[in-house]
PDB file of C-alpha atoms in Angstrom:
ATOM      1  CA  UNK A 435       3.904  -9.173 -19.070  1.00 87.00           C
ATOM      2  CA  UNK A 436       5.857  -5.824 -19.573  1.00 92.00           C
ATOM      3  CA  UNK A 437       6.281  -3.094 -16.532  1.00 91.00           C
ATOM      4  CA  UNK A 438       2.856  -1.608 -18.076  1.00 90.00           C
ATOM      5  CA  UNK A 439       0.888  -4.274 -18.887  1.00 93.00           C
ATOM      6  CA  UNK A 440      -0.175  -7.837 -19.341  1.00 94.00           C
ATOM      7  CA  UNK A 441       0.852  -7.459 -22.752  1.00 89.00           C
ATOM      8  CA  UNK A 442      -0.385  -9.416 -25.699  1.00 86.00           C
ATOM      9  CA  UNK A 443      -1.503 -12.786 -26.644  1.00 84.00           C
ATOM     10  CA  UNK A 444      -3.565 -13.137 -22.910  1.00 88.00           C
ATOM     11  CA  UNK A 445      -6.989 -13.968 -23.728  1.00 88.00           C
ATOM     12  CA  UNK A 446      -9.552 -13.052 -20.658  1.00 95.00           C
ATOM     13  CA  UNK A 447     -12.502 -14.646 -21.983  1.00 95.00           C
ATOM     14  CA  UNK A 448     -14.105 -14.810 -18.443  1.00 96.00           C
ATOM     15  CA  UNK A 449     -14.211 -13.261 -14.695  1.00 97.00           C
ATOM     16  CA  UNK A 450     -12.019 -16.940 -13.665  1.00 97.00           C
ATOM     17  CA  UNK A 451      -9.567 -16.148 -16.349  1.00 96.00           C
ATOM     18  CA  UNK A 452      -9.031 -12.840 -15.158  1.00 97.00           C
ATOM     19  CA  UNK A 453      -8.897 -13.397 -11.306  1.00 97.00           C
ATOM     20  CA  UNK A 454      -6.376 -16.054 -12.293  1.00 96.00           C
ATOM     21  CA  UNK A 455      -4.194 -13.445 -14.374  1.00 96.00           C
ATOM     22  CA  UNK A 456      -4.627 -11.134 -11.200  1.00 97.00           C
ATOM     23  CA  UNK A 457      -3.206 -13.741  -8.879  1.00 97.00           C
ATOM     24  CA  UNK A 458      -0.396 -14.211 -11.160  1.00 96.00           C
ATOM     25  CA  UNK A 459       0.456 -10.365 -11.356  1.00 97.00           C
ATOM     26  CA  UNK A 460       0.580 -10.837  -7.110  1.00 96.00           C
ATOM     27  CA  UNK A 461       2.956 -13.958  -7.085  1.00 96.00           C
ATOM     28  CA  UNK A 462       5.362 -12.270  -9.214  1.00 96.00           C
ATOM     29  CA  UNK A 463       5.369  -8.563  -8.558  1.00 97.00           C
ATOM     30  CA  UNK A 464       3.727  -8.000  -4.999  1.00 96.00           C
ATOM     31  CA  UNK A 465       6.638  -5.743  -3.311  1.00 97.00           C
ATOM     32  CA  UNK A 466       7.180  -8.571  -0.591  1.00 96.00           C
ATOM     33  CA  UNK A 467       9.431 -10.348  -2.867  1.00 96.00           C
ATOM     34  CA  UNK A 468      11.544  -7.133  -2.587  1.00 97.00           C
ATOM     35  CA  UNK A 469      15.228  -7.012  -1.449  1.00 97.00           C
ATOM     36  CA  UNK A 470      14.373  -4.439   0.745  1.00 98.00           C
ATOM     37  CA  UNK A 471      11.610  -6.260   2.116  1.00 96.00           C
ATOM     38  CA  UNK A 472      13.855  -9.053   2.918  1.00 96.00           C
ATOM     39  CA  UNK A 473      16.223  -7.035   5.042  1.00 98.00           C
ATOM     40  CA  UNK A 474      13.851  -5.474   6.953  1.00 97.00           C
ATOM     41  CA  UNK A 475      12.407  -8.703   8.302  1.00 96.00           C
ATOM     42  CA  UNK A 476      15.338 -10.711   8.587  1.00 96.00           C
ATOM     43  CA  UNK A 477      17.084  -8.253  11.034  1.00 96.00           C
ATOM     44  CA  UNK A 478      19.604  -6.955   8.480  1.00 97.00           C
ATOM     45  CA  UNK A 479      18.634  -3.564   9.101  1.00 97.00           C
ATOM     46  CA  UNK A 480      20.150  -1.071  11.602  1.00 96.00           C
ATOM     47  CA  UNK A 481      17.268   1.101  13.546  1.00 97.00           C
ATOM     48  CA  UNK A 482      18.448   4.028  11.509  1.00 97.00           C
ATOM     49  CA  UNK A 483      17.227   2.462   8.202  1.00 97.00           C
ATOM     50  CA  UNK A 484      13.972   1.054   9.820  1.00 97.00           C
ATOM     51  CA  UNK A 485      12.900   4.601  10.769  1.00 98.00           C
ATOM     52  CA  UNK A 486      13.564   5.244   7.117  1.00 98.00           C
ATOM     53  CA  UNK A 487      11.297   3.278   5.855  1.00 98.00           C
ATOM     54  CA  UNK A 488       8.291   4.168   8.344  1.00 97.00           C
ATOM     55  CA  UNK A 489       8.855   7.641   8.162  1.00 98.00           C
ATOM     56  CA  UNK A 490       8.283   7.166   4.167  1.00 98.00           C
ATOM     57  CA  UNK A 491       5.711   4.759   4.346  1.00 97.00           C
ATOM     58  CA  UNK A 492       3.665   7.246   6.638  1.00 97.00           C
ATOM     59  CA  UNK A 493       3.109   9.352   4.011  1.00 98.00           C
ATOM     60  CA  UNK A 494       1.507   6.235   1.539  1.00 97.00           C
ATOM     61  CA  UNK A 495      -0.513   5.711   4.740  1.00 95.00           C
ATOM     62  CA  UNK A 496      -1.846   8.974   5.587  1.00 95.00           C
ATOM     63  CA  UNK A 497      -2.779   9.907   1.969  1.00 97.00           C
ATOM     64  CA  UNK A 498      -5.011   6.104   1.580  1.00 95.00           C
ATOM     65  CA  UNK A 499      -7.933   8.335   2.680  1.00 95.00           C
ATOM     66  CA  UNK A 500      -7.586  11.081   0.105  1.00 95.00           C
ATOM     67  CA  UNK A 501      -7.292   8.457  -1.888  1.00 96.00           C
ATOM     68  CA  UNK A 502     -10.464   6.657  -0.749  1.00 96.00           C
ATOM     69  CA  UNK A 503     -12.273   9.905  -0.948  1.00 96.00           C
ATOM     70  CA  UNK A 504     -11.431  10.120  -4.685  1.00 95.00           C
ATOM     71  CA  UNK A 505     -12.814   6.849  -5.102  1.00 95.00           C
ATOM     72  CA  UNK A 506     -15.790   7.177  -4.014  1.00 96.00           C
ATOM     73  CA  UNK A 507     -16.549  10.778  -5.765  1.00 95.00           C
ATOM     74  CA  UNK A 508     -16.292   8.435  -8.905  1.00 93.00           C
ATOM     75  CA  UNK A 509     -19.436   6.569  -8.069  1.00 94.00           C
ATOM     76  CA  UNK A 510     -23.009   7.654  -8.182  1.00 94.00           C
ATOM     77  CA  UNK A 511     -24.203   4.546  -6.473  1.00 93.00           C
ATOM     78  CA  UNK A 512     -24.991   4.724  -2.990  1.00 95.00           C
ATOM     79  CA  UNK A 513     -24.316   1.226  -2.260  1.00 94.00           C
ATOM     80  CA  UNK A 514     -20.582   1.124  -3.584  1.00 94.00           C
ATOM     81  CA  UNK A 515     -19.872   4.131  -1.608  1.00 94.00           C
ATOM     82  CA  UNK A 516     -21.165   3.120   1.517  1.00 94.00           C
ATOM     83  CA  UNK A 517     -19.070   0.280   1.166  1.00 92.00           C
ATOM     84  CA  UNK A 518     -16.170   1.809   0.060  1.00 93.00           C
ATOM     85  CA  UNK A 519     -16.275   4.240   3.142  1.00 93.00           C
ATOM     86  CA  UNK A 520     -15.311   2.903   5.699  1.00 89.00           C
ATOM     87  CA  UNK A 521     -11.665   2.622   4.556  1.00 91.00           C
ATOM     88  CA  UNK A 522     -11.256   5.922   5.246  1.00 92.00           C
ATOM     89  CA  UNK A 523     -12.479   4.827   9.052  1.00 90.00           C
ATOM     90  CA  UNK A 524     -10.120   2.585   9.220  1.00 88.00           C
ATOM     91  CA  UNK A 525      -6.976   4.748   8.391  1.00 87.00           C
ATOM     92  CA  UNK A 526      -8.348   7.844   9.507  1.00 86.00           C
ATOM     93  CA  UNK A 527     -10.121   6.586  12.767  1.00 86.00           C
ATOM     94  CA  UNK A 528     -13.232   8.065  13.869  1.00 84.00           C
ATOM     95  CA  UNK A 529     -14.581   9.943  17.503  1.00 77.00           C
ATOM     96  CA  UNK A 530     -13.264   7.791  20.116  1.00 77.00           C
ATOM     97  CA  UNK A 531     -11.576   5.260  17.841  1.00 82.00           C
ATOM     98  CA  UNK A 532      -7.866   4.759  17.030  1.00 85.00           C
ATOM     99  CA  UNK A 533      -7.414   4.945  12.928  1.00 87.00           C
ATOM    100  CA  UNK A 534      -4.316   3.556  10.612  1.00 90.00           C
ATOM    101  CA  UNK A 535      -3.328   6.111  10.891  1.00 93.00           C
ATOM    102  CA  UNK A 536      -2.671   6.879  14.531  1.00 94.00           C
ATOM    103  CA  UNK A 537      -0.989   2.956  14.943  1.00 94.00           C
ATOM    104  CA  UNK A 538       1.535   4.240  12.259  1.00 94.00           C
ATOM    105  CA  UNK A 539       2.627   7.464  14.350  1.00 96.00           C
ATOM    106  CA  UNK A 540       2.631   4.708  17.424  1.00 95.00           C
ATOM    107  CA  UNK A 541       5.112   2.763  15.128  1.00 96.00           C
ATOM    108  CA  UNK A 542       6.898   5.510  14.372  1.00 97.00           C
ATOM    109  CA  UNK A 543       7.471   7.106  17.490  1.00 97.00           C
ATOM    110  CA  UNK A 544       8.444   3.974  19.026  1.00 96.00           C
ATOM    111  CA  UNK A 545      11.085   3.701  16.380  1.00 97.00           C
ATOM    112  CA  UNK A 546      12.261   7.051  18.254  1.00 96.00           C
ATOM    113  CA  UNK A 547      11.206   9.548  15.577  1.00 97.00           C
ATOM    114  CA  UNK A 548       9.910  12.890  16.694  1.00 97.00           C
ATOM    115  CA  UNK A 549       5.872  13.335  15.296  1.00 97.00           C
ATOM    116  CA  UNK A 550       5.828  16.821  14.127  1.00 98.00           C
ATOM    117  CA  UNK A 551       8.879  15.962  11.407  1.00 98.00           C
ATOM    118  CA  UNK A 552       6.669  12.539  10.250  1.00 98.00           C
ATOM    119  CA  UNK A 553       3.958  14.529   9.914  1.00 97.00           C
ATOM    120  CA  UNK A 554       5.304  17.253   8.240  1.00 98.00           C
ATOM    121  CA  UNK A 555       6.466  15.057   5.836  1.00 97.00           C
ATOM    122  CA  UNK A 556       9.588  16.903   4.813  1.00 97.00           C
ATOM    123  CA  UNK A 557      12.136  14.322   4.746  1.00 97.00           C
ATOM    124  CA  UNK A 558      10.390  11.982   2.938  1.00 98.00           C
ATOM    125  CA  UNK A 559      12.174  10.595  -0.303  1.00 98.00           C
ATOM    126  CA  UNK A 560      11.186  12.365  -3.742  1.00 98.00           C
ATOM    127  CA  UNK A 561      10.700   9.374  -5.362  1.00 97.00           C
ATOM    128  CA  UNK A 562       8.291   8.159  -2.307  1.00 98.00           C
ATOM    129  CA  UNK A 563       5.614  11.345  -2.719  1.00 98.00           C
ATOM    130  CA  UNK A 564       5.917  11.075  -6.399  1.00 98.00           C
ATOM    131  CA  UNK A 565       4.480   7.113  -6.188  1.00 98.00           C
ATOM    132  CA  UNK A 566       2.513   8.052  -3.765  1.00 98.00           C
ATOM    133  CA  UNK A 567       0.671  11.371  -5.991  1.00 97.00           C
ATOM    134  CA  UNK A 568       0.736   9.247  -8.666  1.00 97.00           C
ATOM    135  CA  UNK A 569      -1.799   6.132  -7.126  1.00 97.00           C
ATOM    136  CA  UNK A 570      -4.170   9.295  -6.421  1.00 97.00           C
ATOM    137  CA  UNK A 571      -4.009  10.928  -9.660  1.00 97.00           C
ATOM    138  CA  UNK A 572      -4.731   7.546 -10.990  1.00 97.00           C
ATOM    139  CA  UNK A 573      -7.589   6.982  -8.929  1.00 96.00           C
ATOM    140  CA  UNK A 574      -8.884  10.561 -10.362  1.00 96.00           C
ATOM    141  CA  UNK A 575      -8.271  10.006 -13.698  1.00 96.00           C
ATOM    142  CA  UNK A 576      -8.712   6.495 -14.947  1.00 97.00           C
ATOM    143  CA  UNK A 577     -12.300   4.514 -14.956  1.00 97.00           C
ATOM    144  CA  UNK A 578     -14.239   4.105 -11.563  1.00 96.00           C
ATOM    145  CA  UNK A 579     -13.457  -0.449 -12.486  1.00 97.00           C
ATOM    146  CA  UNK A 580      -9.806   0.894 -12.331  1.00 97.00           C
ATOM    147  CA  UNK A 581      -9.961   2.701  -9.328  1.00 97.00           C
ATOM    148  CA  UNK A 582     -11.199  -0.408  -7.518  1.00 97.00           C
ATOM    149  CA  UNK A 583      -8.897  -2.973  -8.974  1.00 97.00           C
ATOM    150  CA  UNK A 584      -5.411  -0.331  -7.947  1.00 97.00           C
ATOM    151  CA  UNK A 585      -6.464  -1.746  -4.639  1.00 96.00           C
ATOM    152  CA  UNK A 586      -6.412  -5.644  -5.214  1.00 97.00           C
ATOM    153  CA  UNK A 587      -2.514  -5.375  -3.825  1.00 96.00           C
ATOM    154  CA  UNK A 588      -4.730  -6.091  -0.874  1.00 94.00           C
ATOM    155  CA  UNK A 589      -5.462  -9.593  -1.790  1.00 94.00           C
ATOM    156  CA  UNK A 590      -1.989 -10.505  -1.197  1.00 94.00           C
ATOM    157  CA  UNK A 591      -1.359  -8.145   1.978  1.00 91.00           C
ATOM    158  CA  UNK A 592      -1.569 -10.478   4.837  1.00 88.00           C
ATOM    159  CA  UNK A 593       0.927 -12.417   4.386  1.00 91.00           C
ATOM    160  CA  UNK A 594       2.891 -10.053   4.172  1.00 91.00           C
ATOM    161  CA  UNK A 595       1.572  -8.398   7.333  1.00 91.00           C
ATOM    162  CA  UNK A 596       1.987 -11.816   9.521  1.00 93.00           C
ATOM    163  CA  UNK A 597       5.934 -12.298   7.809  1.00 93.00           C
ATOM    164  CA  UNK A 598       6.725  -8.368   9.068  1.00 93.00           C
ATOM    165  CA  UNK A 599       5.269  -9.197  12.633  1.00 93.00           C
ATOM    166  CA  UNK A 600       6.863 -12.429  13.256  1.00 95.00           C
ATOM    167  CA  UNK A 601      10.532 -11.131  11.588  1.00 95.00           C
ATOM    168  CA  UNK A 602      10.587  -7.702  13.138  1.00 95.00           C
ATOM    169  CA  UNK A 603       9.567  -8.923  16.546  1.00 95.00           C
ATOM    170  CA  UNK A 604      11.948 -11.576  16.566  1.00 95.00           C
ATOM    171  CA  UNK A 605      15.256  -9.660  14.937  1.00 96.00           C
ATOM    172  CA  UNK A 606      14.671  -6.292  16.147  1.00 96.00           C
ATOM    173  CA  UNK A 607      15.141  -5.656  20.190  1.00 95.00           C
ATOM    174  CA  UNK A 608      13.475  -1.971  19.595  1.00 95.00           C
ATOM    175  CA  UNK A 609      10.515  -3.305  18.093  1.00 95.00           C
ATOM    176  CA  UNK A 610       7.550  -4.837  20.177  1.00 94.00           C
ATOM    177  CA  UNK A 611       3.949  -5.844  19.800  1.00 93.00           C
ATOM    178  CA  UNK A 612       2.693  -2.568  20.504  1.00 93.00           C
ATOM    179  CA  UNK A 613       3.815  -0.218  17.946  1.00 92.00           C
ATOM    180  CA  UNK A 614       3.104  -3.548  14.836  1.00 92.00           C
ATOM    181  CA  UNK A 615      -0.850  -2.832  15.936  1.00 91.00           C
ATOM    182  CA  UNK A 616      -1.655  -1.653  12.399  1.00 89.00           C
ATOM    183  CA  UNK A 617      -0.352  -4.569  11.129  1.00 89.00           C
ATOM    184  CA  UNK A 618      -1.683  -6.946  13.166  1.00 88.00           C
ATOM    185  CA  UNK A 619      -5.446  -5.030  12.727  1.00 85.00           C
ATOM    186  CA  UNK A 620      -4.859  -5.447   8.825  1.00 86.00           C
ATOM    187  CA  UNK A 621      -4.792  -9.241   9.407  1.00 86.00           C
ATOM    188  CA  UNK A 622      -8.580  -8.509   9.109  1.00 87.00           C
ATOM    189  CA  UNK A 623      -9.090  -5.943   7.304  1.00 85.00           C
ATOM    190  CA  UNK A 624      -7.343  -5.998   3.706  1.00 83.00           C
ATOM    191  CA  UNK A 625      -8.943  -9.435   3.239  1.00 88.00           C
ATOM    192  CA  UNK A 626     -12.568  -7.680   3.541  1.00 89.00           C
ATOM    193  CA  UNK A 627     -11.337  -5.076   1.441  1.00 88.00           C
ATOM    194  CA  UNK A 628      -9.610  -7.098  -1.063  1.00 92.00           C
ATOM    195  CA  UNK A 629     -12.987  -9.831  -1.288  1.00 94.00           C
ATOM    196  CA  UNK A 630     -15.199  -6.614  -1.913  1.00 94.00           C
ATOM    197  CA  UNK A 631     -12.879  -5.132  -4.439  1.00 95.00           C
ATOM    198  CA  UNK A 632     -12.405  -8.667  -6.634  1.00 97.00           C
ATOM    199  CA  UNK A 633     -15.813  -9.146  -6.236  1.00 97.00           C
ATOM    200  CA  UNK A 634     -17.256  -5.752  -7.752  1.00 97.00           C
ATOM    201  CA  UNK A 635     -14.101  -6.328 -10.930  1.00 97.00           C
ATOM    202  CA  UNK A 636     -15.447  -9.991 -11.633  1.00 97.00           C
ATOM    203  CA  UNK A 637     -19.148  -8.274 -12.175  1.00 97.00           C
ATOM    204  CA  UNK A 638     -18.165  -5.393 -14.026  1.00 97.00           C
ATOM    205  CA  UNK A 639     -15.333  -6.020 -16.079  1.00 97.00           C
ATOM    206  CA  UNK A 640     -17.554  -7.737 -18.763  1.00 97.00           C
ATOM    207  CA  UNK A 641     -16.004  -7.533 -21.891  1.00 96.00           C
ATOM    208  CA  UNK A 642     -12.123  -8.437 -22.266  1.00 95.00           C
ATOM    209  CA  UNK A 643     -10.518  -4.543 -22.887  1.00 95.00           C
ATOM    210  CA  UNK A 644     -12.316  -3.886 -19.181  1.00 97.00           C
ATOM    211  CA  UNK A 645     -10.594  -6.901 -17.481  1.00 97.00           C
ATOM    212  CA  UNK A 646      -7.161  -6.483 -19.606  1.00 97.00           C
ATOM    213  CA  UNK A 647      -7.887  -2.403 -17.686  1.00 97.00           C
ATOM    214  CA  UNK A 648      -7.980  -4.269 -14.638  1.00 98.00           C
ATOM    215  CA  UNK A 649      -5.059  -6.051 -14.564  1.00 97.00           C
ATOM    216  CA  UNK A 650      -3.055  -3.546 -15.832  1.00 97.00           C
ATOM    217  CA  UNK A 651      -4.492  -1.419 -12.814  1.00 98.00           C
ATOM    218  CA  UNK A 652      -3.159  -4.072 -10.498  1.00 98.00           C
ATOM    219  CA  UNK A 653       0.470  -3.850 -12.458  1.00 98.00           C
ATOM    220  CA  UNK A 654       0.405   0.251 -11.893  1.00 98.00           C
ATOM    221  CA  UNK A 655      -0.412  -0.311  -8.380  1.00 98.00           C
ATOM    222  CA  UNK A 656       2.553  -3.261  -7.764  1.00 98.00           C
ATOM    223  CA  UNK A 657       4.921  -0.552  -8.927  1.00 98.00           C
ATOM    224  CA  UNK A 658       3.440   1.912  -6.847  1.00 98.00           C
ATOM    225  CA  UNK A 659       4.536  -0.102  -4.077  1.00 98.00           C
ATOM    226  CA  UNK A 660       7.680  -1.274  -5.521  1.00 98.00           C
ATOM    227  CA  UNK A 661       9.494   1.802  -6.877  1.00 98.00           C
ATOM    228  CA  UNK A 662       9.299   3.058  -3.299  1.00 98.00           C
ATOM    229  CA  UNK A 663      11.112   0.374  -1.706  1.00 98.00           C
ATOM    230  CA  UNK A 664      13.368   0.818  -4.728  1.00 98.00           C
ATOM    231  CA  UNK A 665      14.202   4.704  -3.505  1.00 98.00           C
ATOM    232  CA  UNK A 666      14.819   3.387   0.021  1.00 98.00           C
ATOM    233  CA  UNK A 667      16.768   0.565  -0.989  1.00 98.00           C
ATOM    234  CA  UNK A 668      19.271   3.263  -3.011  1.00 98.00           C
ATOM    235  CA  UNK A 669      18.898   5.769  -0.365  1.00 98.00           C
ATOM    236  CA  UNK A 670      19.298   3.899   2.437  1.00 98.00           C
ATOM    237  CA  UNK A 671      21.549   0.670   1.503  1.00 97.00           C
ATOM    238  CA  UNK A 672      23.346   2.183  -1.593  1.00 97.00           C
ATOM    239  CA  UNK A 673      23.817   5.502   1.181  1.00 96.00           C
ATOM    240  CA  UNK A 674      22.554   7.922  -2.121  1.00 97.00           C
ATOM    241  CA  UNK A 675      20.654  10.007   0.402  1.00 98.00           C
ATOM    242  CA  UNK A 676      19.533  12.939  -1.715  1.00 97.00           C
ATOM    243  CA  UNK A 677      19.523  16.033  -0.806  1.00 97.00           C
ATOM    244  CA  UNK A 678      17.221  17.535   2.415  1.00 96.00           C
ATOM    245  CA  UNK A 679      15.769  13.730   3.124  1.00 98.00           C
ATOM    246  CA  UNK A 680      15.960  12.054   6.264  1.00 98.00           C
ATOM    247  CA  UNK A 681      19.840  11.414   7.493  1.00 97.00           C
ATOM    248  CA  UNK A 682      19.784   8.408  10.373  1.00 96.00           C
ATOM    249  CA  UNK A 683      21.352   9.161  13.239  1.00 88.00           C
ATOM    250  CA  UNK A 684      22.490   5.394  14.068  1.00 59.00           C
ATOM    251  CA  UNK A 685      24.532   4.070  11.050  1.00 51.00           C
TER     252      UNK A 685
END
């Protein structure tokens, strides 16, 4: 495989052979095998670095519904976009009912940073919104199969979910069970998510360019995910802050 694609000489004769290609891409380029990654949950971060990296993952999480919504105005069938709604429910909660959204402000505020500024969004790192614009552009531009499949990260999401709430809890003495609620509610439901979404690529990815489009999906997606750890990582470990992002106050 190259940082594009599966590359050449992969035959994917079959739904199996493709799912098993998918689950490779995951076990060698999901962004929990990230240095970063392993920092933040073995307690080798300082607080100041941890708000870092919620205050720029807030803004992947708040734009997964615009996202969604450009998913589903790719489909004409009802069914897929029933289906496919209630992501958006789950990030961007509903009358009554707490969203993804709203547990990642929880996390963040616990963390001590002030709402308005994550909201706003302004000292996020370039390279984060640029990932970030890019996953929806894809999801407008490429095939309706490879709008699906940029989500199959989700397959491999809950382990990573149950490794961040057992490390952070037990390194961190500003972090508690209250403000990890999303992840602990994604324990659930990625893995729906992720069965739909491998599901509808085995069925319709029938000849071998479609499934080769869906793996390479996957790939764009991994580095979706791991170029942004990459900016915090030089940001926030190197100390290359650039210019107007956030600047911890505890070093």
């Amino acid at each position: 495989m190259t940082a594009l694609s599966i590359g050449k000489g992969i035959t994917l004769d079959s739904a199996e052979a493709m799912e098993s290609v998918l689950r490779t891409i995951g076990a060698t380029r999901y962004h929990s095998l990230h240095p970063f990654h392993r920092l933040l949950h073995g307690g080798k971060l300082n607080k100041g670095q941890v708000q870092a990296w919620a205050l720029n993952r807030y803004y992947y999480q708040s734009t997964i519904p615009l996202k969604d919504a450009m998913v589903i105005s790719r489909f004409r069938d009802r069914n897929t976009r029933i289906e496919w709604r209630h992501r958006i429910e789950d990030h961007d909660g509903d009358l009554g009912n707490e969203g993804g959204i709203e547990r990642w402000l929880k996390l963040t505020e616990g963390l001590g940073l002030d709402t308005a500024y994550v909201e706003s969004t302004e000292g996020i790192l370039p390279a984060t919104r640029f990932a970030v614009e890019a996953y929806v552009h894809f999801c407008r531009d490429r095939t309706p199969l490879e709008a699906i499949a940029s989500s199959l990260t989700e397959l491999f999401a809950p382990n990573l979910h149950e490794e961040r709430i057992s490390g952070m809890l037990k390194h961190y003495d500003f972090v508690n069970p209250d403000i990890m609620s999303y992840f602990s509610r994604r324990l659930t439901q990625a893995p729906r998510d992720a069965g739909f979404a491998l599901d509808y690529v085995k069925r319709h990815a029938k000849t071998s360019a479609e499934r080769e489009a869906v793996c390479n999906a996957l790939i764009f997606k991994t580095n979706v995910l791991w170029v942004q750890l990459d900016a915090l990582y030089h940001a926030y470990v190197d100390g290359q802050i650039p210019p107007g992002a956030f600047v911890p106050k505890t070093s």
